[in-house]
PDB file of C-alpha atoms in Angstrom:
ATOM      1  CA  UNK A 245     -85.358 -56.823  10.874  1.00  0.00           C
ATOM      2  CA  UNK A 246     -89.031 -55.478  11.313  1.00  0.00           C
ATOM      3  CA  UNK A 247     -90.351 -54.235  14.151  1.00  0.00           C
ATOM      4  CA  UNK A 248     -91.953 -56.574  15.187  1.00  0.00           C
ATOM      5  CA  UNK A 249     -89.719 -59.278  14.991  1.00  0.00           C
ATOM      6  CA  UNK A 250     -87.298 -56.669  16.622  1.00  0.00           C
ATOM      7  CA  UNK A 251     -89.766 -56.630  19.245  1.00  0.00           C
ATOM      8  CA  UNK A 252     -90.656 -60.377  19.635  1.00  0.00           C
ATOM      9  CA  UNK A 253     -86.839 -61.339  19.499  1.00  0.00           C
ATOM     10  CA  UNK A 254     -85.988 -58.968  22.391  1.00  0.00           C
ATOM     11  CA  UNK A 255     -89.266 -60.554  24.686  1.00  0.00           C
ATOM     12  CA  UNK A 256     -87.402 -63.731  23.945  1.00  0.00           C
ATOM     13  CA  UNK A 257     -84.248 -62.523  25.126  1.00  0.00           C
ATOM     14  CA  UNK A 258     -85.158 -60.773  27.853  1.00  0.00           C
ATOM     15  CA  UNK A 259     -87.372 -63.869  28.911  1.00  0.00           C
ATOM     16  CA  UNK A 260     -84.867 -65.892  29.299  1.00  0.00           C
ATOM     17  CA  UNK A 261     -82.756 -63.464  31.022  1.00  0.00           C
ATOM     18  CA  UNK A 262     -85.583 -63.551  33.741  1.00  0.00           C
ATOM     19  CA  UNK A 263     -85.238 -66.997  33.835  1.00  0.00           C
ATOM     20  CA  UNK A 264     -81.738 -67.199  33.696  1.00  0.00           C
ATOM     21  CA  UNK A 265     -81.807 -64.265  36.913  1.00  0.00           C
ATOM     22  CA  UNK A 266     -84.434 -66.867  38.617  1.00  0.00           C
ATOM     23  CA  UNK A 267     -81.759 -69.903  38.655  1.00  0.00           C
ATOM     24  CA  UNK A 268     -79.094 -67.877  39.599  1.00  0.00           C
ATOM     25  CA  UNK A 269     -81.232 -66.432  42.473  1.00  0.00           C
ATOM     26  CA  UNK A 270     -82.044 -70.133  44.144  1.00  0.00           C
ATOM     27  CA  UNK A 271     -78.518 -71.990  43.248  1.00  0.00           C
ATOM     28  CA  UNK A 272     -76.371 -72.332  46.063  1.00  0.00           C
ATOM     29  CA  UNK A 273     -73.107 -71.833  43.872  1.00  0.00           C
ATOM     30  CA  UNK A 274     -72.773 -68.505  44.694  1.00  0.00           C
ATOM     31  CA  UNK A 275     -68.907 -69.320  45.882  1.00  0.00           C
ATOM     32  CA  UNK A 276     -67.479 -72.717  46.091  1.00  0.00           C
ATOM     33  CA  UNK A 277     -64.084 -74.399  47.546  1.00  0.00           C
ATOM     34  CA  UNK A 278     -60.786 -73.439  45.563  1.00  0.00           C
ATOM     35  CA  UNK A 279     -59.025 -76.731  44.429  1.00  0.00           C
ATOM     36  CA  UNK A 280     -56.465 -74.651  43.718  1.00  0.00           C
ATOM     37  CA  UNK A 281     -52.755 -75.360  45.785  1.00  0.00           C
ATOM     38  CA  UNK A 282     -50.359 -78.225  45.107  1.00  0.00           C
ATOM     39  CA  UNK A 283     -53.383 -80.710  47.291  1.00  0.00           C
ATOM     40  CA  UNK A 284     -56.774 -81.153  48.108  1.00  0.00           C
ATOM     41  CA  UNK A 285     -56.594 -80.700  51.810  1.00  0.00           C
ATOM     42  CA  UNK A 286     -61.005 -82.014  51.944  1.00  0.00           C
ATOM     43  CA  UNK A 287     -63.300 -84.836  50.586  1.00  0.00           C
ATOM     44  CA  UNK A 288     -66.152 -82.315  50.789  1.00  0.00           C
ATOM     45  CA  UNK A 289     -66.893 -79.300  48.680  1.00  0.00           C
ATOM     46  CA  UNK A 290     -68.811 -76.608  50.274  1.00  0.00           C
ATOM     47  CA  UNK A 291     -71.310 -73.940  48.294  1.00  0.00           C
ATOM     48  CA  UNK A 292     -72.882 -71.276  49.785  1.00  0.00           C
ATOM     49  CA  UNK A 293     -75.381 -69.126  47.967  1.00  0.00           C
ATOM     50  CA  UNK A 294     -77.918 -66.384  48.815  1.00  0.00           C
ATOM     51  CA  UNK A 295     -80.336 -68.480  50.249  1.00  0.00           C
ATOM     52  CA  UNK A 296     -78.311 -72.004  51.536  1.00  0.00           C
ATOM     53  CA  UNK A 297     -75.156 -73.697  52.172  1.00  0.00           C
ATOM     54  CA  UNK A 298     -74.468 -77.110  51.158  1.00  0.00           C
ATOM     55  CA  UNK A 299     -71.929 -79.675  51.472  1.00  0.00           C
ATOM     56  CA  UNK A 300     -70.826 -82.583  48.673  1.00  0.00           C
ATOM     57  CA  UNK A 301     -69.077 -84.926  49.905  1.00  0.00           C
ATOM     58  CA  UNK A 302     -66.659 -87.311  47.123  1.00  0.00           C
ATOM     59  CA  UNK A 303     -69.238 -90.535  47.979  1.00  0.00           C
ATOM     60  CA  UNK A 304     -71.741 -88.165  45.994  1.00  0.00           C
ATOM     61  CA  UNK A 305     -73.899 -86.925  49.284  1.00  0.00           C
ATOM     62  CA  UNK A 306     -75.319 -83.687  49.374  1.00  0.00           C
ATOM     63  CA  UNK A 307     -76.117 -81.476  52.340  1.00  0.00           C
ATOM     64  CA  UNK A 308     -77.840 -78.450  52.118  1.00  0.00           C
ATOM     65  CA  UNK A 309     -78.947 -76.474  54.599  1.00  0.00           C
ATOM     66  CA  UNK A 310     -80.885 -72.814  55.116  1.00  0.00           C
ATOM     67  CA  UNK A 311     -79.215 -69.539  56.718  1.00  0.00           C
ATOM     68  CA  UNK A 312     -80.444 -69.975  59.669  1.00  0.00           C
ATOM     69  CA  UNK A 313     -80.421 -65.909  60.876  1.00  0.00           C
ATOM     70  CA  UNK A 314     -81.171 -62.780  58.011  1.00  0.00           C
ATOM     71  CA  UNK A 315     -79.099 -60.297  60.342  1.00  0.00           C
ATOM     72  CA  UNK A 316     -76.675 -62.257  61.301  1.00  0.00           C
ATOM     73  CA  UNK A 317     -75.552 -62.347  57.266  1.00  0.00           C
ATOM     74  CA  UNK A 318     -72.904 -60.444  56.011  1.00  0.00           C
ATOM     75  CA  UNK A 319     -73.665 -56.910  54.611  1.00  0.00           C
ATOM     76  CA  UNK A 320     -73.180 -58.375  50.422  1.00  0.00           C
ATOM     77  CA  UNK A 321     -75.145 -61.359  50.856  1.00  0.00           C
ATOM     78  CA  UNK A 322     -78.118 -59.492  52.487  1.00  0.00           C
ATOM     79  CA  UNK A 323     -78.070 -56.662  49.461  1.00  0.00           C
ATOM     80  CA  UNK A 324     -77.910 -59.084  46.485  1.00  0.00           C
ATOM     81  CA  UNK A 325     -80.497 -60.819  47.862  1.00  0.00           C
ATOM     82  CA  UNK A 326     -82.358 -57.471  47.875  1.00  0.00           C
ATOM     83  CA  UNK A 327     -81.046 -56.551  44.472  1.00  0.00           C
ATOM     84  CA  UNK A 328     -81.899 -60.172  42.951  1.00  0.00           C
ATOM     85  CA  UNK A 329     -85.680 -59.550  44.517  1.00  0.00           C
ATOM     86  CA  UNK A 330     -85.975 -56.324  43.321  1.00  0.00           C
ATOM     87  CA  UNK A 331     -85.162 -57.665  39.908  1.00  0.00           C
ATOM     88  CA  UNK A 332     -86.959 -60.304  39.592  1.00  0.00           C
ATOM     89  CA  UNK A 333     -89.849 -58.402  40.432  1.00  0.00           C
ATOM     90  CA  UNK A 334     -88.991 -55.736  37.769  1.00  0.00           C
ATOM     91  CA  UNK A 335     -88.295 -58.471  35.374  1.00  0.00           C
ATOM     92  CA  UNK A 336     -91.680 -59.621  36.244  1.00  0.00           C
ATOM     93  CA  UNK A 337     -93.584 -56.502  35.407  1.00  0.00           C
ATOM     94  CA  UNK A 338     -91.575 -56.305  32.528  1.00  0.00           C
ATOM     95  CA  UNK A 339     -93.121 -59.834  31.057  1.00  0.00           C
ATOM     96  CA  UNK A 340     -96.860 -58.249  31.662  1.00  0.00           C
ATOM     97  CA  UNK A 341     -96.018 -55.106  30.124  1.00  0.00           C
ATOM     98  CA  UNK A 342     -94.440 -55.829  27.149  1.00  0.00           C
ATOM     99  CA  UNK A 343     -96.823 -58.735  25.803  1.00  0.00           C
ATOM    100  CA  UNK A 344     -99.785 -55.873  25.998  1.00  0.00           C
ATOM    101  CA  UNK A 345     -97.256 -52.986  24.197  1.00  0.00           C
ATOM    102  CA  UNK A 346     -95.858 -55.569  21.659  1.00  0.00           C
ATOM    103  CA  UNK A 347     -97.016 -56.102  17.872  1.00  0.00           C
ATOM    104  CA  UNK A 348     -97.535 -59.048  17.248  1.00  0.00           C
ATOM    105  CA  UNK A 349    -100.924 -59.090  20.095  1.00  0.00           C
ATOM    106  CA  UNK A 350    -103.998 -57.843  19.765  1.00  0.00           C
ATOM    107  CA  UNK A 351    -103.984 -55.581  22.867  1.00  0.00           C
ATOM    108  CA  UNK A 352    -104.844 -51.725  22.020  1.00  0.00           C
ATOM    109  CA  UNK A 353    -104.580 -52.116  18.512  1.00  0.00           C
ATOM    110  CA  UNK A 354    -106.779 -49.174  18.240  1.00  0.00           C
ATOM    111  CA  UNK A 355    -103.871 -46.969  19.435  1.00  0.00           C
ATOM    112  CA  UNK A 356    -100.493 -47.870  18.129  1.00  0.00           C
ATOM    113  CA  UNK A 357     -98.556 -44.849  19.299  1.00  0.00           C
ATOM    114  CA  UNK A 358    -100.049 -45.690  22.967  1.00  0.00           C
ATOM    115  CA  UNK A 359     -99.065 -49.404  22.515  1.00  0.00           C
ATOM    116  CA  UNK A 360     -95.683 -48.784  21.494  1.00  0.00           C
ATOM    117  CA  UNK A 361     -94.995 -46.609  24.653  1.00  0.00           C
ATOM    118  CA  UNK A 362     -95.939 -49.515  26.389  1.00  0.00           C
ATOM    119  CA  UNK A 363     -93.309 -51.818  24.435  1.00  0.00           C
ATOM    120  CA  UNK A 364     -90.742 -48.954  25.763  1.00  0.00           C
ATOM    121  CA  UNK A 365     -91.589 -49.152  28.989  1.00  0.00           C
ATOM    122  CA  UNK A 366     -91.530 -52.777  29.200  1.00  0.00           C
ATOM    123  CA  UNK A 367     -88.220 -52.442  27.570  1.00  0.00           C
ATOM    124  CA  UNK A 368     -87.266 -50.348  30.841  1.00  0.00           C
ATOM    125  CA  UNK A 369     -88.006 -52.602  33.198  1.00  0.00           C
ATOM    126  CA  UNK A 370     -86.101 -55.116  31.649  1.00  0.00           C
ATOM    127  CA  UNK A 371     -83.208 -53.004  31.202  1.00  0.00           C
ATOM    128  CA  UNK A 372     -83.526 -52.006  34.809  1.00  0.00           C
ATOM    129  CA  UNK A 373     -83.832 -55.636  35.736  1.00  0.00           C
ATOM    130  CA  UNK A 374     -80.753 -56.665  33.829  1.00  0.00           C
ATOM    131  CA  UNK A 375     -78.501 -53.776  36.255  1.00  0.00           C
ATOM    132  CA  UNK A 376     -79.997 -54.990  38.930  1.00  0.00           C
ATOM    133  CA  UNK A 377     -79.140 -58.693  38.287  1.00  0.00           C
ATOM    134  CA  UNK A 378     -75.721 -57.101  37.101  1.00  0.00           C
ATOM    135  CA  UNK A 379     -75.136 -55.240  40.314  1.00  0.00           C
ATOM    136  CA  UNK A 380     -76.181 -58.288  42.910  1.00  0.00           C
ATOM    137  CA  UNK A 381     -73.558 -61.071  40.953  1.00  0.00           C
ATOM    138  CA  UNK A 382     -70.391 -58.025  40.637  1.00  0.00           C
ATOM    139  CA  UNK A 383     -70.859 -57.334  44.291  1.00  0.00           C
ATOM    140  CA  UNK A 384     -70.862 -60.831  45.343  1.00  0.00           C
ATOM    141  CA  UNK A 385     -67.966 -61.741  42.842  1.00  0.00           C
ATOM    142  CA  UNK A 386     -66.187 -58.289  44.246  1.00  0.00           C
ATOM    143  CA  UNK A 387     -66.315 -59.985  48.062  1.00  0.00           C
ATOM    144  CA  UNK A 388     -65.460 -63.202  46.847  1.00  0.00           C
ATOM    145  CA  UNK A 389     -62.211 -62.128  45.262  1.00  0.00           C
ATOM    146  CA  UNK A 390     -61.059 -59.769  47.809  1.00  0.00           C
ATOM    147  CA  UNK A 391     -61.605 -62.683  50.432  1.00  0.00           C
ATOM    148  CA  UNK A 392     -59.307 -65.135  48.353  1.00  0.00           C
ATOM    149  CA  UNK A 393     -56.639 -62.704  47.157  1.00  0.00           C
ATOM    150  CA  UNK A 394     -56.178 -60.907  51.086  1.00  0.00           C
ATOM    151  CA  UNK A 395     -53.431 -62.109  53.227  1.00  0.00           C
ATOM    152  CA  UNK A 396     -54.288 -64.863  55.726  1.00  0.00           C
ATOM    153  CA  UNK A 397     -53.415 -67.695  57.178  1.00  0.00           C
ATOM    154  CA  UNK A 398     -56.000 -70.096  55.309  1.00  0.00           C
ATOM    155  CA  UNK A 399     -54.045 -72.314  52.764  1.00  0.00           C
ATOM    156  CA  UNK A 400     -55.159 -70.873  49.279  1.00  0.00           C
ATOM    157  CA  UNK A 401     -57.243 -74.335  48.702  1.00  0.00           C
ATOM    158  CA  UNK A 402     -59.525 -73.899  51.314  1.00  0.00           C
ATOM    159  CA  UNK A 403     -60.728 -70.725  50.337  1.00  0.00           C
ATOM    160  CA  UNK A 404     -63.690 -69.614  48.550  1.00  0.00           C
ATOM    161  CA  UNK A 405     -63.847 -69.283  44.650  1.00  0.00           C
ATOM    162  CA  UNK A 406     -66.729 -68.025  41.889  1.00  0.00           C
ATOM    163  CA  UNK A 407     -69.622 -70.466  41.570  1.00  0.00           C
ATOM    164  CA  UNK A 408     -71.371 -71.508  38.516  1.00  0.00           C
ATOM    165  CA  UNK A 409     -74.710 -69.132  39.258  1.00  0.00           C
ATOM    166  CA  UNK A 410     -72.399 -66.105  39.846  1.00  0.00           C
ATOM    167  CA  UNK A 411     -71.261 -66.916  35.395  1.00  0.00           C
ATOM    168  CA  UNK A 412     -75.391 -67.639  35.307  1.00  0.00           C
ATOM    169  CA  UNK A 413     -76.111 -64.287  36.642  1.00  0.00           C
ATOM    170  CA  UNK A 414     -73.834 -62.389  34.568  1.00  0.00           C
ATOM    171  CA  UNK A 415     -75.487 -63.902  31.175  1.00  0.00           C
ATOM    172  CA  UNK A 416     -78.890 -63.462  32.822  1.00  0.00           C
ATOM    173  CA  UNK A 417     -78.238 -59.527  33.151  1.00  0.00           C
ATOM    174  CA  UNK A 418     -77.016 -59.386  29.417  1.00  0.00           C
ATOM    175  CA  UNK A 419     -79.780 -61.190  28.264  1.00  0.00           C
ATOM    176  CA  UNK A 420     -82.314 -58.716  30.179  1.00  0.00           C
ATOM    177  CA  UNK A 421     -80.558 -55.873  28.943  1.00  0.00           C
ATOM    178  CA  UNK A 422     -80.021 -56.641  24.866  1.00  0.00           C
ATOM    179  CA  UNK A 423     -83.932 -58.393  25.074  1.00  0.00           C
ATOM    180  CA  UNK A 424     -84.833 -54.352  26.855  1.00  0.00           C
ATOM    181  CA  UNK A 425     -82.772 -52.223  24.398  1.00  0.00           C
ATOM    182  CA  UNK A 426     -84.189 -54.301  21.345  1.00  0.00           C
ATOM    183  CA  UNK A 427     -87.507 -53.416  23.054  1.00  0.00           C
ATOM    184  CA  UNK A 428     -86.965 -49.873  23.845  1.00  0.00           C
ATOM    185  CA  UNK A 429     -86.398 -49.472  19.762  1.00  0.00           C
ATOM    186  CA  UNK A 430     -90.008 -48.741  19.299  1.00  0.00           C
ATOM    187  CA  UNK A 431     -90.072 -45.407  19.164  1.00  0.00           C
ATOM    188  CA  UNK A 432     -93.316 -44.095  19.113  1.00  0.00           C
ATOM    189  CA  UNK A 433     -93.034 -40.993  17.689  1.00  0.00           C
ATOM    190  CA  UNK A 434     -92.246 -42.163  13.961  1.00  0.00           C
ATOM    191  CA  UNK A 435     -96.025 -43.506  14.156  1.00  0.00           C
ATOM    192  CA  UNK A 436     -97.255 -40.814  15.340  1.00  0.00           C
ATOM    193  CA  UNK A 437     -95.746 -38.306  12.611  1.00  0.00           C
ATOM    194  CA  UNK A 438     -97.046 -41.187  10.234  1.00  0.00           C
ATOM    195  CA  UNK A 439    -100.392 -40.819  11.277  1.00  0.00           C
ATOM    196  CA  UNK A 440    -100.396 -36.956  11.247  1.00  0.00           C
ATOM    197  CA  UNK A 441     -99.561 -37.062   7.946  1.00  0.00           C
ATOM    198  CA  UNK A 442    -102.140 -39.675   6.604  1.00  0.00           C
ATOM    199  CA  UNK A 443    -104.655 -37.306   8.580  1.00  0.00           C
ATOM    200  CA  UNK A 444    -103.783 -34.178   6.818  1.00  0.00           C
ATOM    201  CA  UNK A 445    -103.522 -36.347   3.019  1.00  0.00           C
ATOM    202  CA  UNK A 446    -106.559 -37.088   3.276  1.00  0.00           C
ATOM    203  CA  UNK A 447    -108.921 -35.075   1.353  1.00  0.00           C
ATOM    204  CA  UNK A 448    -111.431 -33.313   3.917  1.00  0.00           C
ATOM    205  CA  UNK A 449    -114.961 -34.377   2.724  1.00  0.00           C
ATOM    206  CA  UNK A 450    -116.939 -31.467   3.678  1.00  0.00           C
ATOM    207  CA  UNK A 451    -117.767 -28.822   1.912  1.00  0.00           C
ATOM    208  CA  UNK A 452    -117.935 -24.827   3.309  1.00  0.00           C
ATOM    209  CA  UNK A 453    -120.880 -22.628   2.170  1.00  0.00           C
ATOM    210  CA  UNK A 454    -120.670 -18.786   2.151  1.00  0.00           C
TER     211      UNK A 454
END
């Protein structure tokens, strides 16, 4: 693969990982009711995500409704919201970057060992956005299993289990992090050896008198 399909493949992937990190972020399906236990003690299945409970009732209703008070969270939910923010925002820059240190455009074409340290970088933030993503969903999925597997006196099917954007998250972060690494493979100091040499090939035009 050239580099600059090696390049363009990796925007794509980390793209969509920065899409993927944006649904997880908003879904509610952080943690959902366990149906798990010999019956289903409820009618209505409760979500809860960064951002909003909700309730689905079996006639096909659905309630949703904002947390109401930021301090008044729990001490995971308030830091993967801060670690999905933070990247989302580094997946952001990421986007900008890259499409002006990439290839295939026709930003700073003039200088293509400057423009592929730009690729790099952009392949940074991605990669940095990917742990991010990583670190917010493993926390959350760390609380969420310790709640379900501690002793207590709440029957094991009306406990909390991993949501669907929790799976969403974790595919997000791989995405960001392949689509950075493939980025990060334009090394920029292969060109510049490259153009060294082609400057000292070249036959030097003038001429010295004694």
């Amino acid at each position: 693969m050239g580099g600059g399909a090696r390049e363009l493949a990796g925007y794509l992937a980390a793209l969509a990982g920065w899409v993927a990190a944006l649904a997880a972020a908003v879904l509610p399906q952080w943690r959902q009711s366990s149906y798990a236990g010999d019956a289903i003690i409820t009618a209505v299945g409760l979500h809860e995500g960064l951002w909003m409970s909700c309730a689905a009732q079996s006639t096909g209703q659905v309630q949703c409704r904002l947390h109401d008070s930021l301090l008044s969270l729990e001490v995971h939910i308030q830091t993967s919201r801060a670690l999905m923010v933070i990247s989302l925002l580094l997946g952001f820059f990421g986007i900008i970057v890259s499409v002006v240190g990439m290839k295939c455009t026709k930003v700073g074409e003039e200088d293509p060992v400057t423009k592929s340290r730009i690729a790099v970088a952009g392949g940074v933030l991605f990669v940095l956005s990917g742990l991010c993503t990583l670190a917010a969903v493993s926390l959350y999925a760390t609380q969420v299993t310790y709640e379900f597997f501690r002793e207590s006196t709440i029957p094991i099917n009306a406990r909390y289990e991993f949501g669907s954007a929790l799976f969403v998250g974790w595919g997000a972060s791989s995405l960001s992090m392949l689509g950075g690494s493939l980025l990060c493979c334009s090394c920029p100091a292969k060109e510049r050896r490259g153009q060294q040499y082609h400057r000292q090939s070249q036959p030097s035009t003038s001429r010295q008198y004694v």
